[in-house]
Coordinates of N, CA and C in Angstrom, one line a residue:
M15 N 85.5 79.1 83.7 CA 85.7 80.6 84.3 C 86.3 80.5 85.9
A16 N 87.2 80.9 86.4 CA 87.7 80.6 87.8 C 87.2 80.8 88.4
S17 N 87.2 80.7 89.6 CA 86.6 81.0 91.1 C 86.7 82.4 91.5
P18 N 85.7 82.5 92.1 CA 86.5 83.8 92.8 C 87.5 83.8 93.4
S19 N 87.6 82.8 94.4 CA 88.7 81.9 95.3 C 90.1 82.3 94.6
Y20 N 90.1 81.6 93.3 CA 91.1 81.3 92.6 C 91.8 82.7 92.1
Q21 N 90.9 82.9 91.7 CA 91.1 84.7 91.6 C 91.7 85.6 92.3
S22 N 91.4 85.6 93.8 CA 92.3 86.2 94.6 C 93.4 85.5 94.5
V23 N 93.6 84.6 94.7 CA 94.7 83.8 94.7 C 95.4 84.1 93.8
S24 N 95.1 84.2 92.3 CA 95.8 84.7 91.4 C 96.5 86.2 91.5
S25 N 95.9 86.9 91.7 CA 95.7 88.1 92.1 C 96.8 88.8 92.6
I26 N 96.7 87.8 93.9 CA 97.9 88.2 95.5 C 99.3 87.5 94.7
G27 N 99.4 86.4 93.9 CA 100.9 86.2 93.1 C 101.4 87.2 92.5
V28 N 100.1 87.5 91.2 CA 100.6 88.6 90.4 C 100.9 89.6 91.7
L29 N 100.3 90.4 92.5 CA 101.0 91.5 93.1 C 102.0 91.2 93.7
E30 N 102.2 89.8 94.9 CA 103.8 89.8 94.4 C 104.9 89.7 93.8
K31 N 104.6 88.9 92.8 CA 105.4 89.2 92.0 C 105.8 90.4 91.4
C32 N 104.6 91.3 91.2 CA 105.5 92.2 90.8 C 105.9 93.3 91.7
M33 N 105.9 93.1 93.1 CA 107.0 93.8 93.9 C 107.4 93.1 94.2
E34 N 107.9 92.3 94.3 CA 109.5 91.9 94.1 C 110.4 92.3 93.1
R35 N 109.7 92.4 91.1 CA 110.6 92.7 90.7 C 110.5 94.5 91.2
A36 N 109.8 94.7 91.6 CA 109.7 96.4 92.2 C 111.2 97.0 93.5
D37 N 110.6 96.2 93.6 CA 111.8 96.5 95.4 C 111.9 95.2 96.2
G38 N 111.1 94.7 96.2 CA 111.5 93.3 96.6 C 111.4 93.2 98.5
Q39 N 110.9 94.2 99.0 CA 110.7 94.5 100.5 C 109.4 95.2 100.5
R40 N 109.7 96.1 100.1 CA 108.4 97.3 100.2 C 107.2 97.1 99.3
D41 N 105.8 97.7 100.1 CA 104.8 97.8 99.0 C 105.1 99.3 98.5
P42 N 105.3 99.5 97.0 CA 105.7 100.6 96.2 C 104.3 101.6 95.9
V43 N 103.3 101.0 96.4 CA 102.0 101.7 96.5 C 102.3 102.7 97.4
E44 N 102.0 101.7 99.0 CA 102.1 102.3 100.0 C 103.5 103.6 100.1
D45 N 104.5 102.7 99.9 CA 105.8 104.0 100.2 C 105.8 105.4 99.4
L46 N 104.9 105.5 98.6 CA 104.4 106.6 97.3 C 103.3 107.1 98.0
A47 N 102.3 106.5 98.6 CA 101.6 107.2 99.5 C 101.7 108.0 100.2
R48 N 102.8 107.2 101.3 CA 103.2 108.1 102.7 C 103.5 109.9 102.2
T49 N 104.3 109.8 100.8 CA 105.0 111.5 100.7 C 103.7 111.7 99.9
A50 N 103.1 111.1 99.6 CA 101.6 112.1 98.4 C 101.3 112.9 99.4
R51 N 100.7 112.1 100.4 CA 99.9 112.4 101.6 C 100.0 113.7 102.0
I52 N 101.5 113.9 101.9 CA 102.1 115.6 102.3 C 101.8 116.2 101.6
V53 N 102.0 116.4 99.9 CA 101.5 116.6 99.1 C 100.5 117.4 99.1
I54 N 99.7 116.1 99.1 CA 97.9 116.2 98.7 C 97.3 117.4 99.9
L55 N 97.7 117.1 101.2 CA 97.3 118.0 102.1 C 97.4 119.3 101.7
A56 N 99.0 119.2 101.7 CA 99.5 120.7 101.9 C 99.4 121.0 100.6
E57 N 98.8 120.6 99.4 CA 98.5 121.5 98.9 C 96.7 121.7 98.1
E58 N 96.1 120.3 98.9 CA 95.0 120.7 98.6 C 94.5 120.3 97.5
A59 N 95.5 119.3 97.0 CA 95.7 118.6 95.6 C 95.0 117.3 95.6
Y60 N 93.3 117.6 95.5 CA 92.7 117.2 95.8 C 92.3 116.1 94.8
D61 N 91.9 116.5 93.4 CA 91.8 116.4 92.2 C 93.0 115.6 92.1
I62 N 94.1 115.4 91.9 CA 95.1 114.5 91.6 C 93.9 113.2 91.9
T63 N 93.6 113.1 93.9 CA 93.4 112.1 93.8 C 91.7 111.5 93.2
D64 N 91.3 112.7 93.0 CA 90.3 112.2 92.2 C 90.0 111.4 91.2
T65 N 91.4 112.1 90.3 CA 91.1 111.5 89.3 C 91.7 110.3 89.3
L66 N 92.7 110.1 89.6 CA 93.5 108.5 89.9 C 92.6 107.4 90.4
A67 N 91.4 108.1 90.7 CA 90.5 107.0 91.2 C 89.3 106.8 90.8
S68 N 89.0 108.3 90.1 CA 87.7 107.7 88.4 C 88.7 107.4 87.0
R69 N 89.6 107.9 86.9 CA 90.6 107.4 86.0 C 91.5 107.4 85.9
P70 N 91.3 105.5 87.0 CA 93.0 105.0 86.9 C 93.9 105.4 85.7
S71 N 93.8 105.2 84.6 CA 94.4 104.7 82.7 C 95.1 106.0 83.2
S72 N 94.7 107.1 83.8 CA 95.4 108.2 83.6 C 96.7 108.5 84.4
Y73 N 96.9 107.4 85.5 CA 97.9 107.5 86.5 C 99.0 108.1 86.1
E74 N 99.6 107.8 85.2 CA 101.2 108.9 84.4 C 101.1 110.1 84.5
E75 N 99.8 111.1 84.2 CA 100.0 112.1 84.0 C 99.6 112.3 85.6
Q76 N 98.7 112.1 86.2 CA 98.6 112.1 87.3 C 99.7 112.3 88.4
L77 N 100.4 111.3 88.2 CA 101.8 111.2 89.0 C 102.8 112.1 88.7
A78 N 102.8 112.7 87.7 CA 103.5 113.5 86.6 C 103.1 115.0 87.6
L79 N 101.5 115.4 87.7 CA 101.6 116.7 88.6 C 101.9 116.7 89.8
L80 N 101.9 115.3 90.9 CA 102.2 114.7 91.6 C 103.5 115.3 92.2
A81 N 104.2 114.6 91.4 CA 105.6 114.9 91.1 C 106.2 116.9 90.7
R82 N 105.4 117.4 90.8 CA 105.9 118.8 90.2 C 105.2 119.6 91.4
L83 N 104.1 119.1 92.2 CA 103.9 119.6 93.2 C 104.7 119.7 94.4
A84 N 105.5 118.2 94.5 CA 106.3 117.7 95.4 C 107.4 118.9 95.3
V85 N 107.9 119.6 94.1 CA 108.9 120.0 94.1 C 108.4 121.2 94.8
K86 N 107.3 122.3 94.7 CA 107.1 123.4 95.6 C 106.8 123.1 96.8
V87 N 106.3 121.8 97.3 CA 106.4 121.9 99.1 C 107.7 121.6 99.6
Y88 N 108.6 121.2 98.6 CA 110.0 120.7 98.9 C 110.5 122.0 99.3
K89 N 110.5 122.9 98.0 CA 111.0 124.4 98.0 C 110.3 124.9 99.9
D90 N 109.2 124.8 100.1 CA 108.3 125.4 100.6 C 108.8 125.3 102.1
L91 N 109.4 123.7 102.2 CA 109.9 123.2 103.5 C 111.2 123.2 103.6
E92 N 112.2 123.8 102.4 CA 113.7 124.0 102.4 C 113.9 124.8 103.3
S93 N 112.9 126.2 102.5 CA 113.0 127.4 102.9 C 112.2 127.7 105.1
L94 N 111.7 127.0 105.5 CA 111.4 126.7 106.4 C 112.8 125.9 107.7
Y95 N 113.0 125.0 107.3 CA 113.8 124.4 107.7 C 115.2 125.4 107.6
N96 N 115.5 126.2 106.9 CA 116.2 127.6 107.3 C 116.2 128.4 108.1
K97 N 114.7 128.2 107.9 CA 114.5 129.4 109.2 C 114.3 129.0 110.5
G98 N 115.0 128.1 110.9 CA 114.8 127.1 111.8 C 113.7 126.0 112.8
E99 N 113.1 125.6 111.5 CA 111.9 125.0 111.7 C 112.8 123.4 111.3
G100 N 113.8 122.8 111.4 CA 114.3 122.3 110.9 C 113.7 121.1 111.3
E101 N 113.6 120.9 112.8 CA 113.2 119.0 113.8 C 111.9 118.5 113.2
R102 N 110.8 120.0 112.7 CA 109.0 119.5 112.8 C 109.4 119.3 111.1
V103 N 110.5 119.5 110.1 CA 110.1 119.9 108.3 C 111.0 118.4 108.2
E104 N 111.6 117.9 108.8 CA 113.0 116.9 108.2 C 112.6 116.1 107.6
E105 N 111.7 115.3 108.3 CA 110.6 114.0 108.1 C 110.3 114.0 106.9
A106 N 109.4 115.4 106.4 CA 109.0 115.4 105.5 C 109.8 115.7 104.0
L107 N 111.0 116.7 104.5 CA 112.2 116.8 103.4 C 112.9 115.6 103.0
K108 N 113.1 114.2 104.2 CA 113.3 112.9 103.7 C 112.7 112.1 102.9
R109 N 111.3 112.3 103.1 CA 110.0 112.0 102.0 C 110.4 112.1 101.0
L110 N 110.1 113.5 100.8 CA 110.7 114.4 99.8 C 111.6 113.7 98.6
R111 N 113.1 113.5 99.5 CA 113.8 113.3 98.8 C 113.9 111.8 97.9
Y112 N 112.8 110.8 98.2 CA 113.0 109.6 97.9 C 111.7 109.8 97.0
M113 N 110.9 110.9 96.9 CA 109.9 110.9 95.5 C 110.3 109.7 94.2
A114 N 111.6 110.6 93.9 CA 111.5 109.9 92.5 C 112.3 108.8 92.4
A115 N 112.7 107.9 93.7 CA 112.7 106.5 93.4 C 111.8 105.6 93.8
N116 N 110.5 106.2 94.6 CA 109.3 105.7 95.3 C 108.8 106.1 93.7
L117 N 108.3 106.6 93.0 CA 108.5 107.1 91.6 C 108.2 105.8 90.7
E118 N 109.7 105.4 90.4 CA 110.5 104.8 89.6 C 109.9 103.2 89.8
K119 N 109.7 103.0 91.2 CA 109.6 102.0 91.5 C 108.2 101.4 91.6
L120 N 107.5 102.4 92.2 CA 105.7 102.4 91.4 C 105.7 102.3 90.2
F121 N 106.0 103.0 89.0 CA 105.9 103.0 87.5 C 106.3 101.5 87.5
R122 N 107.6 100.8 87.6 CA 108.0 99.7 87.4 C 106.4 98.9 87.8
Y123 N 106.4 98.3 89.2 CA 105.3 97.7 89.8 C 104.0 97.6 89.5
L124 N 103.3 98.9 88.5 CA 102.2 99.4 88.3 C 102.3 98.8 86.5
R125 N 103.6 98.7 86.0 CA 103.7 98.3 84.4 C 103.4 96.7 84.9
C126 N 104.2 96.3 85.7 CA 104.2 94.9 85.4 C 103.0 94.1 85.8
V127 N 101.8 94.6 87.3 CA 100.4 94.8 87.6 C 99.4 94.2 86.0
E128 N 99.7 95.9 85.0 CA 99.0 95.8 83.8 C 99.2 94.3 83.0
A129 N 100.8 94.4 83.4 CA 101.0 93.3 82.0 C 100.9 91.6 82.6
E130 N 100.8 91.4 83.8 CA 100.9 90.2 84.5 C 99.2 90.0 84.5
G131 N 98.6 90.8 85.3 CA 97.2 90.8 85.7 C 96.1 91.1 85.0
G132 N 96.6 92.4 84.0 CA 95.9 92.7 83.1 C 95.2 94.4 84.0
E133 N 94.4 94.8 82.7 CA 93.7 96.2 83.9 C 92.6 96.3 84.5
K134 N 92.3 95.2 84.7 CA 91.0 95.3 86.4 C 91.9 95.4 87.5
L135 N 92.9 94.6 87.4 CA 94.2 94.7 88.6 C 94.7 95.7 88.8
L136 N 95.6 96.4 87.6 CA 96.1 98.0 87.5 C 95.1 98.5 87.9
N137 N 93.6 99.0 87.7 CA 92.8 100.1 88.3 C 92.7 99.9 90.1
R138 N 92.5 98.8 89.9 CA 92.4 98.6 91.9 C 93.5 99.0 92.3
E139 N 94.6 98.5 91.8 CA 95.8 99.0 92.5 C 96.1 100.6 92.4
V140 N 95.8 100.9 91.0 CA 95.7 102.8 91.2 C 95.0 103.4 92.2
R141 N 93.9 102.7 92.8 CA 92.5 103.6 93.7 C 93.1 103.0 95.0
R142 N 93.5 102.1 95.0 CA 94.4 101.7 96.1 C 95.7 103.1 96.8
L143 N 96.2 103.5 95.4 CA 97.1 104.1 96.1 C 96.5 105.7 96.2
A144 N 95.4 105.8 95.6 CA 94.4 107.8 95.4 C 93.9 107.4 97.0
A145 N 93.3 106.2 97.6 CA 92.8 106.0 98.5 C 94.0 106.6 100.0
L146 N 95.4 105.6 99.7 CA 96.1 105.7 100.8 C 96.4 107.1 100.3
S147 N 97.2 108.0 99.5 CA 97.3 109.0 99.1 C 96.8 110.4 99.6
L148 N 95.3 110.1 99.9 CA 94.1 110.8 100.3 C 93.8 111.1 102.0
A149 N 94.4 109.6 102.7 CA 94.3 109.4 103.7 C 95.4 110.2 104.3
P150 N 94.6 111.0 105.3 CA 95.8 111.4 106.4 C 96.3 110.9 107.6
D151 N 97.5 111.6 107.8 CA 98.1 111.0 109.2 C 98.8 111.8 109.8
H152 N 99.2 111.4 111.5 CA 99.6 112.7 112.2 C 100.6 113.9 111.2
H153 N 101.5 112.7 110.8 CA 102.7 113.7 109.7 C 102.4 114.6 109.0
A154 N 101.1 113.9 108.0 CA 101.2 115.0 106.7 C 100.0 116.1 107.1
L155 N 99.6 115.9 108.7 CA 98.5 117.3 109.1 C 99.4 118.3 109.6
S156 N 100.4 117.9 110.3 CA 101.8 119.2 111.6 C 102.1 119.4 110.6
I157 N 102.2 119.0 108.5 CA 103.4 119.7 108.1 C 102.5 120.3 107.3
R158 N 101.2 120.3 107.1 CA 100.3 121.4 106.5 C 100.1 122.0 107.7
E159 N 99.9 122.3 108.8 CA 99.7 123.1 109.8 C 101.2 124.4 109.8
I160 N 102.3 123.6 109.6 CA 103.1 124.2 109.5 C 103.4 125.3 107.9
L161 N 102.9 124.3 107.6 CA 103.0 125.2 106.0 C 101.9 126.7 105.7
W162 N 100.8 126.1 106.5 CA 99.5 127.3 106.9 C 99.5 127.9 107.5
G163 N 100.4 127.7 108.7 CA 100.6 128.5 110.2 C 99.2 128.3 110.6

């Protein structure tokens, strides 16, 4: 059996390899979480992050739900943009426009992680996505405030 430090180094190597295959430059988990945060907070879709954390194997279904909610949030923000809230919602609209590309990179990354590192490493990365998607940031909170009034 490998020592814990060897496993950690091995896991890091797998993650780096998969990150390179997915995008090469940026962490696909963090990229999607930046956008997901807006959707999760705006729609109070905490059930998605709860399910990702408790049942990581359901990530494809949960991310499909997230994508559907992202369309709704995009339409809501676009409506506000057209009503003169342009500057305040522009960054969120930009993030949401890139969601499909970020989802595609994330799926590629997670499939690689599972193939190269196994289910345990995949589960860890999906749980990391859940945590990062739930953690509020200033921008996501301001978007929620704009949408909720």
